[in-house]
């Protein structure tokens, strides 16, 4: 079992590191986030710090940032997943805390041209043509059911378990449509929440779905990748489960994500604004790609 340092100890380590390092400290939630941001960060002037651990990596990043800000520590920035924050209109009180454009890093990858590259690589051209629907749209429409349930669980403090749910138990293998009652039953069983009222939960789900929220703020990227993984085995391709397992698909999405895509995000713009307000601290590389784009 991994031994995670307390948030105070991580904050202290950063303070101690400041005596020999004058650059920016960038707090990110986990190892996959670190791998992603490392590609765009100028590692000579910016050091990435992972904040993985309990109760959540995001919460730890925010707490470490708060501890450092309270001691007037300069040159620290945290980037976390937005999750449902924009829907709950949570006020971001720190200029040193930035969020992903959509629900999480994975939804940013899927909502970019990287998705089409991965679909072309693992999908069957013939099966995708026969599917006759926009694949990304189908993923998002169905991912919203799981996303809303996650939101209900968080909002009502139901502590339902979503990790490790078996998507094949509630998805139609031809259409990729989710059977919401079967989804609720799978989550109920996985959570051992046997007293949970299925019909009431289904009603809540229907009510939320009628409110026209931005699907990219509702859907969790990991869930969308799970649905894509399932689809690439039959409806969209003929892959073995092991060849399109979610972790490897997420890796493929990261690899297919080009720097120019990142330059077009709100997060990129927010980092540049942070740099301009916190000189001489820097985060991103100044490269020719960006110079030509701006001309």
Short mmCIF file of C-alpha atoms in Angstrom, two decimals:
data_model
loop_
_atom_site.label_atom_id
_atom_site.label_comp_id
_atom_site.label_asym_id
_atom_site.label_seq_id
_atom_site.Cartn_x
_atom_site.Cartn_y
_atom_site.Cartn_z
CA UNK A 1 0.00 0.00 0.00
CA UNK A 2 1.33 3.41 -0.95
CA UNK A 3 2.30 5.62 1.96
CA UNK A 4 1.02 9.13 1.30
CA UNK A 5 2.54 12.13 3.08
CA UNK A 6 0.23 14.45 5.01
CA UNK A 7 -0.65 17.73 3.29
CA UNK A 8 1.45 19.61 5.90
CA UNK A 9 4.50 17.51 5.10
CA UNK A 10 4.11 18.05 1.35
CA UNK A 11 3.75 21.81 1.94
CA UNK A 12 6.87 21.76 4.16
CA UNK A 13 8.84 19.86 1.51
CA UNK A 14 7.92 22.54 -1.04
CA UNK A 15 9.00 25.28 1.39
CA UNK A 16 12.34 23.52 1.96
CA UNK A 17 12.82 23.05 -1.78
CA UNK A 18 12.40 26.82 -2.27
CA UNK A 19 15.83 27.40 -0.66
CA UNK A 20 17.50 25.79 -3.71
CA UNK A 21 14.82 26.21 -6.41
CA UNK A 22 13.49 29.56 -7.66
CA UNK A 23 10.94 28.26 -10.19
CA UNK A 24 7.20 27.55 -10.08
CA UNK A 25 5.68 24.61 -8.21
CA UNK A 26 2.73 23.14 -10.12
CA UNK A 27 0.41 20.93 -8.04
CA UNK A 28 -1.44 18.25 -10.04
CA UNK A 29 -3.73 15.46 -8.84
CA UNK A 30 -2.08 12.26 -10.04
CA UNK A 31 0.54 10.49 -12.12
CA UNK A 32 -1.48 10.58 -15.38
CA UNK A 33 -2.04 14.34 -14.91
CA UNK A 34 1.68 14.76 -14.31
CA UNK A 35 2.48 12.82 -17.49
CA UNK A 36 0.04 14.99 -19.46
CA UNK A 37 1.13 18.42 -18.19
CA UNK A 38 4.84 17.54 -18.36
CA UNK A 39 4.58 17.76 -22.17
CA UNK A 40 3.62 21.45 -22.07
CA UNK A 41 5.51 22.65 -19.03
CA UNK A 42 8.97 24.23 -19.19
CA UNK A 43 10.68 21.86 -16.77
CA UNK A 44 13.64 24.22 -16.32
CA UNK A 45 11.41 26.79 -14.61
CA UNK A 46 8.47 24.69 -13.35
CA UNK A 47 8.44 21.62 -11.11
CA UNK A 48 5.41 19.31 -11.04
CA UNK A 49 4.22 18.01 -7.67
CA UNK A 50 1.75 15.10 -7.46
CA UNK A 51 -0.85 15.31 -4.68
CA UNK A 52 -2.33 11.76 -4.85
CA UNK A 53 -3.98 10.42 -1.71
CA UNK A 54 -6.99 10.47 0.62
CA UNK A 55 -9.64 11.82 0.99
CA UNK A 56 -9.09 12.87 -2.63
CA UNK A 57 -6.11 14.02 -4.66
CA UNK A 58 -8.04 17.18 -5.60
CA UNK A 59 -8.80 18.01 -1.97
CA UNK A 60 -5.15 17.47 -1.06
CA UNK A 61 -3.99 19.81 -3.86
CA UNK A 62 -6.37 22.53 -2.63
CA UNK A 63 -5.29 22.07 1.02
CA UNK A 64 -1.56 22.12 0.20
CA UNK A 65 -2.11 25.30 -1.85
CA UNK A 66 -4.04 26.89 1.05
CA UNK A 67 -1.27 26.08 3.57
CA UNK A 68 1.36 27.65 1.30
CA UNK A 69 -0.78 30.72 0.57
CA UNK A 70 -1.32 31.31 4.29
CA UNK A 71 2.43 31.69 4.71
CA UNK A 72 2.54 34.04 1.69
CA UNK A 73 4.49 31.52 -0.39
CA UNK A 74 5.00 32.80 -3.96
CA UNK A 75 5.14 30.87 -7.22
CA UNK A 76 2.74 27.99 -6.58
CA UNK A 77 -0.13 27.01 -8.88
CA UNK A 78 -2.60 24.10 -8.63
CA UNK A 79 -4.52 22.58 -11.56
CA UNK A 80 -7.39 20.27 -10.59
CA UNK A 81 -10.36 18.59 -12.27
CA UNK A 82 -13.45 20.81 -12.38
CA UNK A 83 -15.69 17.82 -11.47
CA UNK A 84 -19.17 19.29 -10.77
CA UNK A 85 -17.86 22.62 -9.41
CA UNK A 86 -19.17 24.77 -12.26
CA UNK A 87 -22.65 23.26 -11.90
CA UNK A 88 -22.63 23.86 -8.16
CA UNK A 89 -21.38 27.43 -8.73
CA UNK A 90 -18.63 26.95 -6.17
CA UNK A 91 -16.60 30.11 -5.83
CA UNK A 92 -12.93 29.73 -6.58
CA UNK A 93 -11.36 31.99 -3.97
CA UNK A 94 -7.75 31.58 -5.09
CA UNK A 95 -6.04 33.04 -8.16
CA UNK A 96 -3.56 30.18 -7.83
CA UNK A 97 -6.18 27.46 -8.39
CA UNK A 98 -7.19 26.55 -11.96
CA UNK A 99 -9.61 23.92 -13.28
CA UNK A 100 -9.93 21.81 -16.40
CA UNK A 101 -12.25 23.21 -19.09
CA UNK A 102 -14.66 20.29 -18.72
CA UNK A 103 -15.37 17.74 -15.94
CA UNK A 104 -11.83 16.34 -15.90
CA UNK A 105 -8.67 15.92 -17.91
CA UNK A 106 -10.04 12.85 -19.72
CA UNK A 107 -13.13 14.72 -20.98
CA UNK A 108 -10.79 17.43 -22.33
CA UNK A 109 -8.94 14.72 -24.27
CA UNK A 110 -12.19 13.19 -25.60
CA UNK A 111 -13.59 16.62 -26.53
CA UNK A 112 -10.62 17.23 -28.84
CA UNK A 113 -9.42 15.94 -32.24
CA UNK A 114 -7.36 13.33 -30.32
CA UNK A 115 -10.59 11.33 -29.96
CA UNK A 116 -11.04 10.91 -33.74
CA UNK A 117 -7.45 9.67 -34.07
CA UNK A 118 -7.97 7.01 -31.38
CA UNK A 119 -11.32 5.97 -32.86
CA UNK A 120 -9.71 5.61 -36.30
CA UNK A 121 -6.85 3.58 -34.82
CA UNK A 122 -8.95 1.07 -32.87
CA UNK A 123 -12.33 1.22 -34.63
CA UNK A 124 -13.56 -0.48 -37.79
CA UNK A 125 -14.39 1.95 -40.59
CA UNK A 126 -17.19 -0.37 -41.76
CA UNK A 127 -18.73 -0.83 -38.30
CA UNK A 128 -18.55 2.91 -37.51
CA UNK A 129 -20.37 3.61 -40.83
CA UNK A 130 -23.02 1.01 -39.94
CA UNK A 131 -23.38 2.50 -36.46
CA UNK A 132 -24.62 5.61 -38.30
CA UNK A 133 -24.45 7.96 -35.32
CA UNK A 134 -21.87 10.44 -34.07
CA UNK A 135 -19.84 8.23 -31.72
CA UNK A 136 -18.74 11.05 -29.42
CA UNK A 137 -22.34 12.25 -29.07
CA UNK A 138 -23.52 8.72 -28.18
CA UNK A 139 -20.78 8.41 -25.53
CA UNK A 140 -21.74 11.73 -23.96
CA UNK A 141 -25.51 11.08 -24.05
CA UNK A 142 -25.03 7.80 -22.20
CA UNK A 143 -22.19 8.96 -19.98
CA UNK A 144 -24.53 11.61 -18.56
CA UNK A 145 -26.62 8.90 -16.84
CA UNK A 146 -23.57 7.70 -14.90
CA UNK A 147 -22.38 11.28 -14.33
CA UNK A 148 -25.70 12.41 -12.89
CA UNK A 149 -25.80 9.41 -10.54
CA UNK A 150 -22.31 10.29 -9.35
CA UNK A 151 -23.46 13.87 -8.75
CA UNK A 152 -26.56 12.67 -6.83
CA UNK A 153 -24.35 10.38 -4.73
CA UNK A 154 -22.01 13.29 -3.92
CA UNK A 155 -24.79 15.83 -3.30
CA UNK A 156 -26.87 13.48 -1.10
CA UNK A 157 -23.74 12.01 0.58
CA UNK A 158 -24.82 8.50 -0.44
CA UNK A 159 -21.16 7.37 -0.81
CA UNK A 160 -22.06 5.03 -3.67
CA UNK A 161 -19.25 3.04 -5.31
CA UNK A 162 -18.64 3.72 -8.99
CA UNK A 163 -15.13 2.33 -9.20
CA UNK A 164 -15.07 -1.17 -10.64
CA UNK A 165 -18.68 -1.23 -11.90
CA UNK A 166 -19.15 -3.60 -14.86
CA UNK A 167 -20.42 -1.56 -17.80
CA UNK A 168 -21.39 -4.67 -19.81
CA UNK A 169 -24.15 -5.30 -17.25
CA UNK A 170 -26.14 -2.24 -18.31
CA UNK A 171 -25.05 -1.31 -21.86
CA UNK A 172 -26.56 -2.56 -25.11
CA UNK A 173 -23.65 -3.95 -27.12
CA UNK A 174 -25.10 -2.81 -30.47
CA UNK A 175 -26.38 0.70 -29.69
CA UNK A 176 -24.26 1.53 -26.60
CA UNK A 177 -27.47 2.72 -24.91
CA UNK A 178 -27.51 2.49 -21.12
CA UNK A 179 -30.37 0.80 -19.29
CA UNK A 180 -30.67 3.18 -16.34
CA UNK A 181 -32.46 0.74 -14.03
CA UNK A 182 -29.76 -1.88 -14.60
CA UNK A 183 -27.11 0.81 -14.04
CA UNK A 184 -28.71 1.76 -10.70
CA UNK A 185 -28.89 -1.92 -9.72
CA UNK A 186 -25.19 -2.46 -10.57
CA UNK A 187 -24.14 0.58 -8.50
CA UNK A 188 -26.47 -0.46 -5.68
CA UNK A 189 -24.94 -3.96 -5.61
CA UNK A 190 -21.36 -2.71 -5.91
CA UNK A 191 -22.02 -0.25 -3.05
CA UNK A 192 -23.91 -2.84 -0.99
CA UNK A 193 -26.55 -0.12 -0.56
CA UNK A 194 -29.43 -2.60 -0.60
CA UNK A 195 -31.93 -0.23 1.04
CA UNK A 196 -31.55 2.32 -1.78
CA UNK A 197 -34.87 3.12 -3.50
CA UNK A 198 -34.26 2.35 -7.20
CA UNK A 199 -37.45 3.99 -8.49
CA UNK A 200 -36.79 7.19 -6.54
CA UNK A 201 -33.23 7.35 -7.89
CA UNK A 202 -34.50 6.80 -11.42
CA UNK A 203 -36.97 9.66 -10.91
CA UNK A 204 -34.20 11.97 -9.65
CA UNK A 205 -32.09 11.03 -12.65
CA UNK A 206 -34.91 11.84 -15.08
CA UNK A 207 -35.53 15.19 -13.39
CA UNK A 208 -31.84 16.20 -13.60
CA UNK A 209 -31.58 15.12 -17.24
CA UNK A 210 -34.39 17.54 -18.16
CA UNK A 211 -32.38 20.55 -16.93
CA UNK A 212 -30.10 20.88 -19.98
CA UNK A 213 -26.77 21.03 -18.15
CA UNK A 214 -23.59 21.11 -20.22
CA UNK A 215 -22.86 17.38 -20.76
CA UNK A 216 -19.10 18.05 -20.70
CA UNK A 217 -19.43 19.24 -17.10
CA UNK A 218 -21.60 16.22 -16.13
CA UNK A 219 -19.76 13.32 -17.79
CA UNK A 220 -16.77 11.75 -16.08
CA UNK A 221 -14.02 11.01 -18.59
CA UNK A 222 -13.25 7.58 -17.13
CA UNK A 223 -16.88 6.54 -17.71
CA UNK A 224 -16.80 7.74 -21.33
CA UNK A 225 -13.61 5.73 -21.91
CA UNK A 226 -15.29 2.65 -20.38
CA UNK A 227 -18.20 3.00 -22.83
CA UNK A 228 -15.78 3.53 -25.73
CA UNK A 229 -13.78 0.47 -24.65
CA UNK A 230 -16.98 -1.61 -24.62
CA UNK A 231 -18.03 -0.25 -28.04
CA UNK A 232 -14.68 -1.00 -29.67
CA UNK A 233 -15.19 -4.72 -28.98
CA UNK A 234 -18.35 -5.11 -31.07
CA UNK A 235 -20.41 -2.06 -32.13
CA UNK A 236 -17.45 0.04 -33.35
CA UNK A 237 -14.68 -2.50 -33.80
CA UNK A 238 -13.60 -6.12 -33.33
CA UNK A 239 -10.98 -5.75 -30.61
CA UNK A 240 -10.24 -8.12 -27.76
CA UNK A 241 -11.05 -6.59 -24.36
CA UNK A 242 -7.34 -6.63 -23.40
CA UNK A 243 -6.42 -4.55 -26.48
CA UNK A 244 -8.83 -1.71 -25.70
CA UNK A 245 -8.87 -1.71 -21.91
CA UNK A 246 -9.64 1.76 -20.47
CA UNK A 247 -6.16 2.58 -19.09
CA UNK A 248 -4.51 1.90 -22.43
CA UNK A 249 -7.19 3.92 -24.29
CA UNK A 250 -6.58 6.87 -21.95
CA UNK A 251 -2.85 6.55 -22.66
CA UNK A 252 -3.59 6.55 -26.40
CA UNK A 253 -5.75 9.68 -26.01
CA UNK A 254 -2.92 11.46 -24.16
CA UNK A 255 -0.44 10.49 -26.89
CA UNK A 256 -2.82 11.62 -29.66
CA UNK A 257 -3.37 15.00 -27.96
CA UNK A 258 -1.26 17.61 -29.74
CA UNK A 259 0.13 20.79 -28.24
CA UNK A 260 -1.96 22.91 -30.62
CA UNK A 261 -5.13 21.43 -29.04
CA UNK A 262 -3.95 22.54 -25.62
CA UNK A 263 -3.25 26.05 -26.90
CA UNK A 264 -6.95 26.34 -27.81
CA UNK A 265 -8.25 25.61 -24.30
CA UNK A 266 -9.43 28.01 -21.62
CA UNK A 267 -7.02 26.32 -19.19
CA UNK A 268 -4.06 27.27 -21.41
CA UNK A 269 -5.28 30.88 -21.46
CA UNK A 270 -5.77 30.84 -17.67
CA UNK A 271 -2.20 29.60 -17.14
CA UNK A 272 -0.87 32.39 -19.38
CA UNK A 273 -2.89 34.96 -17.38
CA UNK A 274 -1.48 33.49 -14.14
CA UNK A 275 2.07 33.82 -15.53
CA UNK A 276 1.48 37.48 -16.45
CA UNK A 277 0.23 38.21 -12.92
CA UNK A 278 2.97 36.27 -11.15
CA UNK A 279 6.17 37.34 -12.88
CA UNK A 280 8.93 36.20 -12.93
CA UNK A 281 7.33 32.77 -12.35
CA UNK A 282 6.56 30.72 -15.46
CA UNK A 283 4.84 27.41 -16.21
CA UNK A 284 4.60 26.79 -19.96
CA UNK A 285 7.21 26.58 -22.67
CA UNK A 286 7.58 29.48 -25.08
CA UNK A 287 7.98 27.65 -28.37
CA UNK A 288 7.70 28.32 -32.08
CA UNK A 289 4.33 26.55 -32.39
CA UNK A 290 2.75 29.12 -30.16
CA UNK A 291 4.55 32.08 -31.79
CA UNK A 292 3.28 31.11 -35.26
CA UNK A 293 -0.25 30.54 -33.92
CA UNK A 294 -0.39 34.07 -32.49
CA UNK A 295 0.68 35.79 -35.70
#
